[in-house]
């Protein structure tokens, strides 16, 4: 650990206020996609500083929309609210009712979306910044959105959508039941979903995206019960393809900010995820747009508190996050970095050992069991290859959920622990 001390000091910058992000803004100005991570799904500082960086990307670098690790229908309600002069985005966020609700139904996201709403109100409708969901979980909600749209705008296509919807009906909106049923009937609802997708592809963009969600979710739930990396990869490929559709929708000069967990925005090739056959949206973005057009920003903390569930679907709790384990990246940074620090890695030239050595790097999902801290919750990482920059907070605190309702969890648990 001692050998990293001078290296950390040489590349770390204190992070006191949003003005200290200037060096990161300089790198982001030339990019088309900036992906901003989080080491947990429930930490105030990660959400707060991700928002502060995003505000500057929008205001100073002309970024066009924010795309998050959230469901398309839920996020479209937020998108409508940030664009509507008379709306309050909080009303849309509080409607998030699928576990884990706190990921987006929190005061930190309210603060950002209200800022975005106020900024949009000063701009022309076609120059307003959007807020969209990239994830794949909303199979049944997306099906209902499709049927509602078609009944109003294109009733001739309702039968194809109903065929798909009725195929899923016997499973009572339970992805586990559907996934296991497909082991007995391999094709299941796949063919009907493909037929529906081809029928609506050239219609309304939101309709098309909901159909893509249904197609992605159907494949995801089939893969989940088989195990292995396929389900993870279906999900990240869906998020990558959704991001690309949004960029094309917004136009050739558009730019995107992505919010997701470190395990999605980091490049899998710099972790053991690649050894397990997993890909990430960070890796896929670099491959699709080129390294120079993509900026990947990770986050980390040494200790604090976090909002998470003790088990899948269980009520959220504020939990203690113990000091990071010996030999981890977090222990290295705790010993040598500023209490709050910014690292922007050199794009070329020689790099210090800190950026080229494999170190365990903490990752906490929506499920957290602190008693497993010493042998789980860490991803072996080459820091300088996984990210282009890193924000560090020695001590962090839990974010502020909007509500504490216990919600039935129909979603099967994802590995590792719902990230």
PDB file of C-alpha atoms in Angstrom, residues 157-277:
ATOM      1  CA  UNK A 157     -52.100  -3.173 -34.870  1.00  0.00           C
ATOM      2  CA  UNK A 158     -53.867  -3.957 -31.590  1.00  0.00           C
ATOM      3  CA  UNK A 159     -54.397  -7.676 -32.439  1.00  0.00           C
ATOM      4  CA  UNK A 160     -50.634  -8.320 -32.805  1.00  0.00           C
ATOM      5  CA  UNK A 161     -49.957  -6.626 -29.468  1.00  0.00           C
ATOM      6  CA  UNK A 162     -52.813  -8.492 -27.780  1.00  0.00           C
ATOM      7  CA  UNK A 163     -51.402 -11.800 -29.007  1.00  0.00           C
ATOM      8  CA  UNK A 164     -48.156 -11.043 -27.215  1.00  0.00           C
ATOM      9  CA  UNK A 165     -49.874  -9.694 -24.104  1.00  0.00           C
ATOM     10  CA  UNK A 166     -52.168 -12.703 -23.763  1.00  0.00           C
ATOM     11  CA  UNK A 167     -49.197 -15.025 -24.057  1.00  0.00           C
ATOM     12  CA  UNK A 168     -47.738 -13.464 -20.898  1.00  0.00           C
ATOM     13  CA  UNK A 169     -51.041 -13.226 -18.988  1.00  0.00           C
ATOM     14  CA  UNK A 170     -50.979 -16.744 -17.437  1.00  0.00           C
ATOM     15  CA  UNK A 171     -47.781 -15.890 -15.560  1.00  0.00           C
ATOM     16  CA  UNK A 172     -49.486 -13.148 -13.485  1.00  0.00           C
ATOM     17  CA  UNK A 173     -46.649 -10.669 -14.014  1.00  0.00           C
ATOM     18  CA  UNK A 174     -44.168 -13.052 -12.386  1.00  0.00           C
ATOM     19  CA  UNK A 175     -40.892 -13.191 -14.356  1.00  0.00           C
ATOM     20  CA  UNK A 176     -39.718 -16.243 -12.409  1.00  0.00           C
ATOM     21  CA  UNK A 177     -42.814 -18.196 -13.434  1.00  0.00           C
ATOM     22  CA  UNK A 178     -42.343 -17.184 -17.065  1.00  0.00           C
ATOM     23  CA  UNK A 179     -38.630 -17.988 -17.045  1.00  0.00           C
ATOM     24  CA  UNK A 180     -39.118 -21.453 -15.628  1.00  0.00           C
ATOM     25  CA  UNK A 181     -42.009 -22.188 -17.982  1.00  0.00           C
ATOM     26  CA  UNK A 182     -39.754 -21.513 -20.968  1.00  0.00           C
ATOM     27  CA  UNK A 183     -37.517 -24.387 -19.909  1.00  0.00           C
ATOM     28  CA  UNK A 184     -40.388 -26.701 -20.808  1.00  0.00           C
ATOM     29  CA  UNK A 185     -41.574 -24.770 -23.882  1.00  0.00           C
ATOM     30  CA  UNK A 186     -38.379 -23.202 -25.268  1.00  0.00           C
ATOM     31  CA  UNK A 187     -39.938 -20.689 -27.698  1.00  0.00           C
ATOM     32  CA  UNK A 188     -42.616 -19.493 -25.230  1.00  0.00           C
ATOM     33  CA  UNK A 189     -43.761 -15.951 -26.176  1.00  0.00           C
ATOM     34  CA  UNK A 190     -40.692 -15.068 -28.224  1.00  0.00           C
ATOM     35  CA  UNK A 191     -42.291 -15.437 -31.667  1.00  0.00           C
ATOM     36  CA  UNK A 192     -45.302 -13.284 -30.780  1.00  0.00           C
ATOM     37  CA  UNK A 193     -43.056 -10.574 -29.363  1.00  0.00           C
ATOM     38  CA  UNK A 194     -40.951 -10.557 -32.530  1.00  0.00           C
ATOM     39  CA  UNK A 195     -44.119 -10.234 -34.635  1.00  0.00           C
ATOM     40  CA  UNK A 196     -45.305  -7.305 -32.520  1.00  0.00           C
ATOM     41  CA  UNK A 197     -41.894  -5.612 -32.650  1.00  0.00           C
ATOM     42  CA  UNK A 198     -41.711  -5.787 -36.433  1.00  0.00           C
ATOM     43  CA  UNK A 199     -45.242  -4.349 -36.696  1.00  0.00           C
ATOM     44  CA  UNK A 200     -44.581  -1.254 -34.561  1.00  0.00           C
ATOM     45  CA  UNK A 201     -40.938  -0.532 -35.423  1.00  0.00           C
ATOM     46  CA  UNK A 202     -41.661   2.362 -37.827  1.00  0.00           C
ATOM     47  CA  UNK A 203     -44.339   4.041 -35.695  1.00  0.00           C
ATOM     48  CA  UNK A 204     -43.901   6.317 -32.674  1.00  0.00           C
ATOM     49  CA  UNK A 205     -40.425   6.232 -31.049  1.00  0.00           C
ATOM     50  CA  UNK A 206     -41.773   5.605 -27.548  1.00  0.00           C
ATOM     51  CA  UNK A 207     -43.967   2.786 -28.877  1.00  0.00           C
ATOM     52  CA  UNK A 208     -40.967   1.211 -30.599  1.00  0.00           C
ATOM     53  CA  UNK A 209     -38.835   1.511 -27.478  1.00  0.00           C
ATOM     54  CA  UNK A 210     -41.490  -0.138 -25.312  1.00  0.00           C
ATOM     55  CA  UNK A 211     -41.624  -2.991 -27.825  1.00  0.00           C
ATOM     56  CA  UNK A 212     -37.832  -3.312 -27.653  1.00  0.00           C
ATOM     57  CA  UNK A 213     -38.113  -3.473 -23.853  1.00  0.00           C
ATOM     58  CA  UNK A 214     -40.651  -6.295 -24.117  1.00  0.00           C
ATOM     59  CA  UNK A 215     -38.390  -8.171 -26.525  1.00  0.00           C
ATOM     60  CA  UNK A 216     -35.333  -7.629 -24.347  1.00  0.00           C
ATOM     61  CA  UNK A 217     -37.135  -8.573 -21.146  1.00  0.00           C
ATOM     62  CA  UNK A 218     -38.584 -11.740 -22.668  1.00  0.00           C
ATOM     63  CA  UNK A 219     -35.086 -12.908 -23.583  1.00  0.00           C
ATOM     64  CA  UNK A 220     -33.656 -11.743 -20.262  1.00  0.00           C
ATOM     65  CA  UNK A 221     -36.134 -13.739 -18.160  1.00  0.00           C
ATOM     66  CA  UNK A 222     -35.603 -16.848 -20.277  1.00  0.00           C
ATOM     67  CA  UNK A 223     -31.852 -16.529 -19.758  1.00  0.00           C
ATOM     68  CA  UNK A 224     -32.072 -15.786 -15.997  1.00  0.00           C
ATOM     69  CA  UNK A 225     -33.207 -19.257 -15.042  1.00  0.00           C
ATOM     70  CA  UNK A 226     -30.403 -20.878 -17.034  1.00  0.00           C
ATOM     71  CA  UNK A 227     -27.681 -19.008 -15.167  1.00  0.00           C
ATOM     72  CA  UNK A 228     -24.347 -17.871 -16.593  1.00  0.00           C
ATOM     73  CA  UNK A 229     -23.507 -14.511 -18.188  1.00  0.00           C
ATOM     74  CA  UNK A 230     -26.213 -14.511 -20.882  1.00  0.00           C
ATOM     75  CA  UNK A 231     -28.854 -12.624 -18.869  1.00  0.00           C
ATOM     76  CA  UNK A 232     -26.350  -9.975 -17.760  1.00  0.00           C
ATOM     77  CA  UNK A 233     -25.222  -9.516 -21.348  1.00  0.00           C
ATOM     78  CA  UNK A 234     -28.782  -9.295 -22.718  1.00  0.00           C
ATOM     79  CA  UNK A 235     -29.452  -6.515 -20.234  1.00  0.00           C
ATOM     80  CA  UNK A 236     -26.296  -4.512 -20.989  1.00  0.00           C
ATOM     81  CA  UNK A 237     -26.703  -4.955 -24.744  1.00  0.00           C
ATOM     82  CA  UNK A 238     -30.273  -3.691 -24.414  1.00  0.00           C
ATOM     83  CA  UNK A 239     -29.042  -0.623 -22.523  1.00  0.00           C
ATOM     84  CA  UNK A 240     -26.343  -0.044 -25.143  1.00  0.00           C
ATOM     85  CA  UNK A 241     -28.829  -0.329 -28.011  1.00  0.00           C
ATOM     86  CA  UNK A 242     -31.335   1.943 -26.265  1.00  0.00           C
ATOM     87  CA  UNK A 243     -28.625   4.554 -25.776  1.00  0.00           C
ATOM     88  CA  UNK A 244     -27.726   4.370 -29.454  1.00  0.00           C
ATOM     89  CA  UNK A 245     -31.363   4.712 -30.512  1.00  0.00           C
ATOM     90  CA  UNK A 246     -31.684   7.791 -28.311  1.00  0.00           C
ATOM     91  CA  UNK A 247     -28.560   9.379 -29.770  1.00  0.00           C
ATOM     92  CA  UNK A 248     -29.886   8.804 -33.279  1.00  0.00           C
ATOM     93  CA  UNK A 249     -33.280  10.150 -32.210  1.00  0.00           C
ATOM     94  CA  UNK A 250     -31.744  13.335 -30.832  1.00  0.00           C
ATOM     95  CA  UNK A 251     -29.613  13.852 -33.931  1.00  0.00           C
ATOM     96  CA  UNK A 252     -26.058  13.549 -35.240  1.00  0.00           C
ATOM     97  CA  UNK A 253     -24.626  16.215 -32.925  1.00  0.00           C
ATOM     98  CA  UNK A 254     -26.342  14.944 -29.778  1.00  0.00           C
ATOM     99  CA  UNK A 255     -24.478  13.964 -26.620  1.00  0.00           C
ATOM    100  CA  UNK A 256     -25.537  11.664 -23.782  1.00  0.00           C
ATOM    101  CA  UNK A 257     -24.899  11.419 -20.057  1.00  0.00           C
ATOM    102  CA  UNK A 258     -25.452   7.920 -18.638  1.00  0.00           C
ATOM    103  CA  UNK A 259     -26.056   7.148 -14.953  1.00  0.00           C
ATOM    104  CA  UNK A 260     -25.547   3.537 -13.854  1.00  0.00           C
ATOM    105  CA  UNK A 261     -23.628   1.399 -11.395  1.00  0.00           C
ATOM    106  CA  UNK A 262     -19.853   1.092 -11.735  1.00  0.00           C
ATOM    107  CA  UNK A 263     -20.333  -2.546 -12.751  1.00  0.00           C
ATOM    108  CA  UNK A 264     -22.182  -1.353 -15.856  1.00  0.00           C
ATOM    109  CA  UNK A 265     -20.353   1.842 -16.860  1.00  0.00           C
ATOM    110  CA  UNK A 266     -16.853   0.512 -16.227  1.00  0.00           C
ATOM    111  CA  UNK A 267     -15.081  -1.391 -19.004  1.00  0.00           C
ATOM    112  CA  UNK A 268     -15.515  -5.112 -18.271  1.00  0.00           C
ATOM    113  CA  UNK A 269     -12.208  -5.913 -19.970  1.00  0.00           C
ATOM    114  CA  UNK A 270     -10.388  -4.280 -17.033  1.00  0.00           C
ATOM    115  CA  UNK A 271     -12.115  -6.535 -14.457  1.00  0.00           C
ATOM    116  CA  UNK A 272     -12.806 -10.200 -13.817  1.00  0.00           C
ATOM    117  CA  UNK A 273     -16.222  -9.673 -15.428  1.00  0.00           C
ATOM    118  CA  UNK A 274     -14.559 -10.451 -18.754  1.00  0.00           C
ATOM    119  CA  UNK A 275     -13.269 -13.755 -17.374  1.00  0.00           C
ATOM    120  CA  UNK A 276     -16.878 -14.729 -16.644  1.00  0.00           C
ATOM    121  CA  UNK A 277     -17.950 -13.753 -20.163  1.00  0.00           C
TER     122      UNK A 277
END
